[in-house]
Amino acid sequence: GGIGLTLLLVVIAALAVGYLRGGRLKRYLGRPLRWVLLPAAGFAIEAALPLIGRLIPVPAENWLFMAVIPEYLAIFAFAALNFERRGMKLILLGSLLNFAVIVANGFKMPLSPVALEMPEAQKTLEMIRAGEILDYAIVGWDAPLLFLGDVIRLPYLPGLASVGDLVLAVGVFLLILEIMGARRRKENCSMGEP
């Protein structure tokens, strides 16, 4: 999917907006996120899937759930521990939407048949077919909960994203603004009042 690049662009945009609104990253130290290594562990599990697939001599369908469930449990726990933070409800909702469609499709994110016609997706499709990308599946239009899968073509970006990815991205944007302490200027500041 296109979520990796999308999230990177969201982080850059949030940082730019945060700084323009007077926010600073150093404000994170005053109120850090709890258990920040939980999502890092979840992403590490996902990043390790190709290595795990080479080490385990059985098809991914037989063991993938043992990696995906802890990956998402780590993200859910992180969101729950930081639930009061701005954007965290959206991060949790986006993660839940992605988890639902992944579980419904054999613990793999379904990739819309539209991808078959996208020239920029051909390398990814070849890697999925070759078993190099284990957590995605090329599916037909009848796949369970396909509307929650990677079906949204992102303008000016390669790949597809899911509804959950986009909800998650908005949550990350809002969380970064909250972390930076970015605030809107008060209207009465323009009248010379502090």
PDB file of C-alpha atoms in Angstrom:
ATOM      1  CA  GLY A   1       0.000   0.000   0.000  1.00  0.00           C
ATOM      2  CA  GLY A   2       0.887   3.656  -0.065  1.00  0.00           C
ATOM      3  CA  ILE A   3       0.561   4.216   3.670  1.00  0.00           C
ATOM      4  CA  GLY A   4       4.294   4.376   4.455  1.00  0.00           C
ATOM      5  CA  LEU A   5       4.888   7.354   2.180  1.00  0.00           C
ATOM      6  CA  THR A   6       1.527   8.825   3.144  1.00  0.00           C
ATOM      7  CA  LEU A   7       2.370   8.725   6.863  1.00  0.00           C
ATOM      8  CA  LEU A   8       5.785  10.255   6.207  1.00  0.00           C
ATOM      9  CA  LEU A   9       4.146  13.124   4.310  1.00  0.00           C
ATOM     10  CA  VAL A  10       1.544  13.517   7.085  1.00  0.00           C
ATOM     11  CA  VAL A  11       4.298  13.738   9.710  1.00  0.00           C
ATOM     12  CA  ILE A  12       6.192  16.352   7.657  1.00  0.00           C
ATOM     13  CA  ALA A  13       2.988  18.360   7.092  1.00  0.00           C
ATOM     14  CA  ALA A  14       2.057  18.170  10.785  1.00  0.00           C
ATOM     15  CA  LEU A  15       5.525  19.331  11.818  1.00  0.00           C
ATOM     16  CA  ALA A  16       5.349  22.250   9.360  1.00  0.00           C
ATOM     17  CA  VAL A  17       1.859  23.253  10.513  1.00  0.00           C
ATOM     18  CA  GLY A  18       2.894  22.800  14.143  1.00  0.00           C
ATOM     19  CA  TYR A  19       5.878  25.102  13.777  1.00  0.00           C
ATOM     20  CA  LEU A  20       3.829  27.671  11.848  1.00  0.00           C
ATOM     21  CA  ARG A  21       1.336  27.670  14.724  1.00  0.00           C
ATOM     22  CA  GLY A  22       4.070  28.285  17.293  1.00  0.00           C
ATOM     23  CA  GLY A  23       4.508  24.688  18.407  1.00  0.00           C
ATOM     24  CA  ARG A  24       7.817  23.067  19.265  1.00  0.00           C
ATOM     25  CA  LEU A  25       8.859  19.412  19.412  1.00  0.00           C
ATOM     26  CA  LYS A  26      10.695  20.005  22.699  1.00  0.00           C
ATOM     27  CA  ARG A  27       7.273  20.324  24.353  1.00  0.00           C
ATOM     28  CA  TYR A  28       6.978  16.546  24.011  1.00  0.00           C
ATOM     29  CA  LEU A  29       9.326  16.199  26.970  1.00  0.00           C
ATOM     30  CA  GLY A  30       6.808  17.959  29.219  1.00  0.00           C
ATOM     31  CA  ARG A  31       4.127  15.386  28.457  1.00  0.00           C
ATOM     32  CA  PRO A  32       5.563  12.317  26.723  1.00  0.00           C
ATOM     33  CA  LEU A  33       3.447   9.521  25.351  1.00  0.00           C
ATOM     34  CA  ARG A  34       3.140   6.445  27.564  1.00  0.00           C
ATOM     35  CA  TRP A  35       4.692   3.164  26.418  1.00  0.00           C
ATOM     36  CA  VAL A  36       5.940   4.640  23.135  1.00  0.00           C
ATOM     37  CA  LEU A  37       7.877   1.454  22.389  1.00  0.00           C
ATOM     38  CA  LEU A  38       4.629  -0.511  21.921  1.00  0.00           C
ATOM     39  CA  PRO A  39       3.904   0.784  18.393  1.00  0.00           C
ATOM     40  CA  ALA A  40       7.618   0.490  17.614  1.00  0.00           C
ATOM     41  CA  ALA A  41       7.381  -3.192  18.578  1.00  0.00           C
ATOM     42  CA  GLY A  42       4.302  -3.586  16.387  1.00  0.00           C
ATOM     43  CA  PHE A  43       6.044  -2.028  13.392  1.00  0.00           C
ATOM     44  CA  ALA A  44       9.158  -4.147  14.071  1.00  0.00           C
ATOM     45  CA  ILE A  45       7.035  -7.293  13.906  1.00  0.00           C
ATOM     46  CA  GLU A  46       5.620  -6.181  10.560  1.00  0.00           C
ATOM     47  CA  ALA A  47       9.067  -5.292   9.237  1.00  0.00           C
ATOM     48  CA  ALA A  48      10.371  -8.721  10.305  1.00  0.00           C
ATOM     49  CA  LEU A  49       7.699 -10.676   8.407  1.00  0.00           C
ATOM     50  CA  PRO A  50       9.867 -11.345   5.311  1.00  0.00           C
ATOM     51  CA  LEU A  51      12.687 -12.678   7.516  1.00  0.00           C
ATOM     52  CA  ILE A  52      10.254 -14.790   9.554  1.00  0.00           C
ATOM     53  CA  GLY A  53       8.810 -16.135   6.309  1.00  0.00           C
ATOM     54  CA  ARG A  54      12.268 -17.291   5.184  1.00  0.00           C
ATOM     55  CA  LEU A  55      13.006 -18.930   8.548  1.00  0.00           C
ATOM     56  CA  ILE A  56       9.723 -20.784   8.995  1.00  0.00           C
ATOM     57  CA  PRO A  57       9.396 -23.661   6.515  1.00  0.00           C
ATOM     58  CA  VAL A  58       5.574 -23.589   6.379  1.00  0.00           C
ATOM     59  CA  PRO A  59       3.228 -21.331   4.361  1.00  0.00           C
ATOM     60  CA  ALA A  60       2.533 -17.919   5.893  1.00  0.00           C
ATOM     61  CA  GLU A  61      -1.172 -18.748   6.090  1.00  0.00           C
ATOM     62  CA  ASN A  62      -0.312 -21.214   8.896  1.00  0.00           C
ATOM     63  CA  TRP A  63       1.508 -18.729  11.150  1.00  0.00           C
ATOM     64  CA  LEU A  64       0.777 -15.168  10.016  1.00  0.00           C
ATOM     65  CA  PHE A  65      -1.918 -14.702  12.696  1.00  0.00           C
ATOM     66  CA  MET A  66       0.781 -15.253  15.361  1.00  0.00           C
ATOM     67  CA  ALA A  67       2.582 -12.153  14.093  1.00  0.00           C
ATOM     68  CA  VAL A  68      -0.368  -9.941  13.134  1.00  0.00           C
ATOM     69  CA  ILE A  69      -2.275 -10.314  16.407  1.00  0.00           C
ATOM     70  CA  PRO A  70       0.655  -9.201  18.646  1.00  0.00           C
ATOM     71  CA  GLU A  71       1.462  -6.404  16.170  1.00  0.00           C
ATOM     72  CA  TYR A  72      -2.031  -4.969  16.499  1.00  0.00           C
ATOM     73  CA  LEU A  73      -2.325  -5.704  20.232  1.00  0.00           C
ATOM     74  CA  ALA A  74       0.759  -3.528  20.750  1.00  0.00           C
ATOM     75  CA  ILE A  75      -0.834  -0.691  18.765  1.00  0.00           C
ATOM     76  CA  PHE A  76      -4.180  -1.084  20.563  1.00  0.00           C
ATOM     77  CA  ALA A  77      -2.477  -1.069  23.980  1.00  0.00           C
ATOM     78  CA  PHE A  78      -0.504   2.060  23.079  1.00  0.00           C
ATOM     79  CA  ALA A  79      -3.677   3.817  21.937  1.00  0.00           C
ATOM     80  CA  ALA A  80      -5.537   2.763  25.095  1.00  0.00           C
ATOM     81  CA  LEU A  81      -2.709   3.955  27.356  1.00  0.00           C
ATOM     82  CA  ASN A  82      -2.714   7.345  25.614  1.00  0.00           C
ATOM     83  CA  PHE A  83      -6.431   7.532  24.827  1.00  0.00           C
ATOM     84  CA  GLU A  84      -6.867  11.052  26.229  1.00  0.00           C
ATOM     85  CA  ARG A  85      -4.353  12.497  23.769  1.00  0.00           C
ATOM     86  CA  ARG A  86      -5.637  14.397  20.748  1.00  0.00           C
ATOM     87  CA  GLY A  87      -5.851  12.206  17.659  1.00  0.00           C
ATOM     88  CA  MET A  88      -5.455   8.943  19.580  1.00  0.00           C
ATOM     89  CA  LYS A  89      -9.114   7.955  19.150  1.00  0.00           C
ATOM     90  CA  LEU A  90      -8.642   8.232  15.384  1.00  0.00           C
ATOM     91  CA  ILE A  91      -5.399   6.252  15.558  1.00  0.00           C
ATOM     92  CA  LEU A  92      -7.261   3.522  17.438  1.00  0.00           C
ATOM     93  CA  LEU A  93     -10.230   3.614  15.038  1.00  0.00           C
ATOM     94  CA  GLY A  94      -7.981   3.451  11.951  1.00  0.00           C
ATOM     95  CA  SER A  95      -6.045   0.546  13.459  1.00  0.00           C
ATOM     96  CA  LEU A  96      -9.280  -1.289  14.337  1.00  0.00           C
ATOM     97  CA  LEU A  97     -10.599  -0.832  10.774  1.00  0.00           C
ATOM     98  CA  ASN A  98      -7.357  -2.198   9.324  1.00  0.00           C
ATOM     99  CA  PHE A  99      -7.313  -5.096  11.793  1.00  0.00           C
ATOM    100  CA  ALA A 100     -10.915  -6.021  10.952  1.00  0.00           C
ATOM    101  CA  VAL A 101     -10.277  -6.269   7.219  1.00  0.00           C
ATOM    102  CA  ILE A 102      -6.969  -8.076   7.759  1.00  0.00           C
ATOM    103  CA  VAL A 103      -8.584 -10.698  10.027  1.00  0.00           C
ATOM    104  CA  ALA A 104     -11.453 -11.149   7.560  1.00  0.00           C
ATOM    105  CA  ASN A 105      -8.937 -11.877   4.783  1.00  0.00           C
ATOM    106  CA  GLY A 106      -6.731 -14.492   6.401  1.00  0.00           C
ATOM    107  CA  PHE A 107      -4.557 -11.996   8.289  1.00  0.00           C
ATOM    108  CA  LYS A 108      -3.538 -10.232   5.079  1.00  0.00           C
ATOM    109  CA  MET A 109      -4.482  -6.751   3.885  1.00  0.00           C
ATOM    110  CA  PRO A 110      -6.545  -7.182   0.709  1.00  0.00           C
ATOM    111  CA  LEU A 111      -5.286  -5.227  -2.255  1.00  0.00           C
ATOM    112  CA  SER A 112      -7.963  -4.030  -4.672  1.00  0.00           C
ATOM    113  CA  PRO A 113      -8.050  -5.588  -8.142  1.00  0.00           C
ATOM    114  CA  VAL A 114      -7.524  -1.997  -9.369  1.00  0.00           C
ATOM    115  CA  ALA A 115      -3.845  -2.482  -8.477  1.00  0.00           C
ATOM    116  CA  LEU A 116      -3.529  -4.986 -11.318  1.00  0.00           C
ATOM    117  CA  GLU A 117      -3.967  -2.109 -13.760  1.00  0.00           C
ATOM    118  CA  MET A 118      -1.602   0.315 -12.017  1.00  0.00           C
ATOM    119  CA  PRO A 119       1.867   0.384 -13.616  1.00  0.00           C
ATOM    120  CA  GLU A 120       3.435   1.697 -10.390  1.00  0.00           C
ATOM    121  CA  ALA A 121       2.060  -1.295  -8.457  1.00  0.00           C
ATOM    122  CA  GLN A 122       3.526  -4.019 -10.655  1.00  0.00           C
ATOM    123  CA  LYS A 123       6.729  -4.516  -8.624  1.00  0.00           C
ATOM    124  CA  THR A 124       4.707  -4.806  -5.406  1.00  0.00           C
ATOM    125  CA  LEU A 125       2.330  -7.275  -7.065  1.00  0.00           C
ATOM    126  CA  GLU A 126       5.276  -9.393  -8.236  1.00  0.00           C
ATOM    127  CA  MET A 127       6.669  -9.414  -4.687  1.00  0.00           C
ATOM    128  CA  ILE A 128       3.287 -10.496  -3.275  1.00  0.00           C
ATOM    129  CA  ARG A 129       3.026 -13.293  -5.849  1.00  0.00           C
ATOM    130  CA  ALA A 130       6.601 -14.402  -5.088  1.00  0.00           C
ATOM    131  CA  GLY A 131       5.870 -14.544  -1.363  1.00  0.00           C
ATOM    132  CA  GLU A 132       8.259 -11.704  -0.537  1.00  0.00           C
ATOM    133  CA  ILE A 133       5.442  -9.554   0.877  1.00  0.00           C
ATOM    134  CA  LEU A 134       3.474 -11.798   3.202  1.00  0.00           C
ATOM    135  CA  ASP A 135       0.919  -9.491   4.776  1.00  0.00           C
ATOM    136  CA  TYR A 136      -0.897  -8.449   1.582  1.00  0.00           C
ATOM    137  CA  ALA A 137      -3.154 -10.423  -0.726  1.00  0.00           C
ATOM    138  CA  ILE A 138      -4.292  -9.700  -4.250  1.00  0.00           C
ATOM    139  CA  VAL A 139      -8.038 -10.301  -4.076  1.00  0.00           C
ATOM    140  CA  GLY A 140     -11.150 -10.244  -6.222  1.00  0.00           C
ATOM    141  CA  TRP A 141     -14.081  -7.890  -5.877  1.00  0.00           C
ATOM    142  CA  ASP A 142     -15.833 -10.392  -3.612  1.00  0.00           C
ATOM    143  CA  ALA A 143     -13.212 -10.336  -0.825  1.00  0.00           C
ATOM    144  CA  PRO A 144     -14.656  -9.895   2.683  1.00  0.00           C
ATOM    145  CA  LEU A 145     -14.844  -6.252   3.783  1.00  0.00           C
ATOM    146  CA  LEU A 146     -12.951  -5.179   0.645  1.00  0.00           C
ATOM    147  CA  PHE A 147     -14.245  -1.614   1.096  1.00  0.00           C
ATOM    148  CA  LEU A 148     -11.950  -1.448   4.165  1.00  0.00           C
ATOM    149  CA  GLY A 149      -8.928  -2.840   2.284  1.00  0.00           C
ATOM    150  CA  ASP A 150      -6.353  -1.013   0.207  1.00  0.00           C
ATOM    151  CA  VAL A 151      -8.814   0.341  -2.351  1.00  0.00           C
ATOM    152  CA  ILE A 152      -8.274   4.116  -2.289  1.00  0.00           C
ATOM    153  CA  ARG A 153      -5.991   5.545  -4.928  1.00  0.00           C
ATOM    154  CA  LEU A 154      -4.037   8.442  -3.470  1.00  0.00           C
ATOM    155  CA  PRO A 155      -3.597  11.418  -5.781  1.00  0.00           C
ATOM    156  CA  TYR A 156       0.036  12.097  -6.655  1.00  0.00           C
ATOM    157  CA  LEU A 157       1.204   9.115  -4.570  1.00  0.00           C
ATOM    158  CA  PRO A 158       1.987   5.562  -5.638  1.00  0.00           C
ATOM    159  CA  GLY A 159      -0.095   2.694  -4.370  1.00  0.00           C
ATOM    160  CA  LEU A 160      -3.391   2.352  -2.599  1.00  0.00           C
ATOM    161  CA  ALA A 161      -4.523   3.057   0.947  1.00  0.00           C
ATOM    162  CA  SER A 162      -7.371   1.873   3.131  1.00  0.00           C
ATOM    163  CA  VAL A 163     -10.024   3.864   4.978  1.00  0.00           C
ATOM    164  CA  GLY A 164      -8.223   2.831   8.173  1.00  0.00           C
ATOM    165  CA  ASP A 165      -4.925   4.198   6.815  1.00  0.00           C
ATOM    166  CA  LEU A 166      -6.513   7.588   6.136  1.00  0.00           C
ATOM    167  CA  VAL A 167      -8.232   7.743   9.541  1.00  0.00           C
ATOM    168  CA  LEU A 168      -4.933   6.754  11.150  1.00  0.00           C
ATOM    169  CA  ALA A 169      -3.104   9.474   9.192  1.00  0.00           C
ATOM    170  CA  VAL A 170      -5.516  12.177  10.421  1.00  0.00           C
ATOM    171  CA  GLY A 171      -5.015  10.912  13.980  1.00  0.00           C
ATOM    172  CA  VAL A 172      -1.225  11.066  13.636  1.00  0.00           C
ATOM    173  CA  PHE A 173      -1.492  14.616  12.264  1.00  0.00           C
ATOM    174  CA  LEU A 174      -3.623  15.746  15.220  1.00  0.00           C
ATOM    175  CA  LEU A 175      -1.403  13.947  17.735  1.00  0.00           C
ATOM    176  CA  ILE A 176       1.723  15.667  16.429  1.00  0.00           C
ATOM    177  CA  LEU A 177       0.029  19.064  16.688  1.00  0.00           C
ATOM    178  CA  GLU A 178      -0.972  18.262  20.267  1.00  0.00           C
ATOM    179  CA  ILE A 179       2.548  17.051  21.133  1.00  0.00           C
ATOM    180  CA  MET A 180       4.074  20.237  19.747  1.00  0.00           C
ATOM    181  CA  GLY A 181       1.710  22.376  21.766  1.00  0.00           C
ATOM    182  CA  ALA A 182       0.610  24.141  18.615  1.00  0.00           C
ATOM    183  CA  ARG A 183      -2.168  26.543  19.360  1.00  0.00           C
ATOM    184  CA  ARG A 184      -4.246  28.922  17.347  1.00  0.00           C
ATOM    185  CA  ARG A 185      -3.634  32.558  18.000  1.00  0.00           C
ATOM    186  CA  LYS A 186      -6.340  34.139  20.063  1.00  0.00           C
ATOM    187  CA  GLU A 187      -8.409  36.682  18.209  1.00  0.00           C
ATOM    188  CA  ASN A 188      -7.877  39.305  20.897  1.00  0.00           C
ATOM    189  CA  CYS A 189      -4.097  39.094  20.411  1.00  0.00           C
ATOM    190  CA  SER A 190      -4.506  41.096  17.238  1.00  0.00           C
ATOM    191  CA  MET A 191      -5.994  43.933  19.311  1.00  0.00           C
ATOM    192  CA  GLY A 192      -2.828  44.248  21.354  1.00  0.00           C
ATOM    193  CA  GLU A 193      -3.970  42.176  24.310  1.00  0.00           C
ATOM    194  CA  PRO A 194      -1.769  39.315  25.560  1.00  0.00           C
TER     195      PRO A 194
END
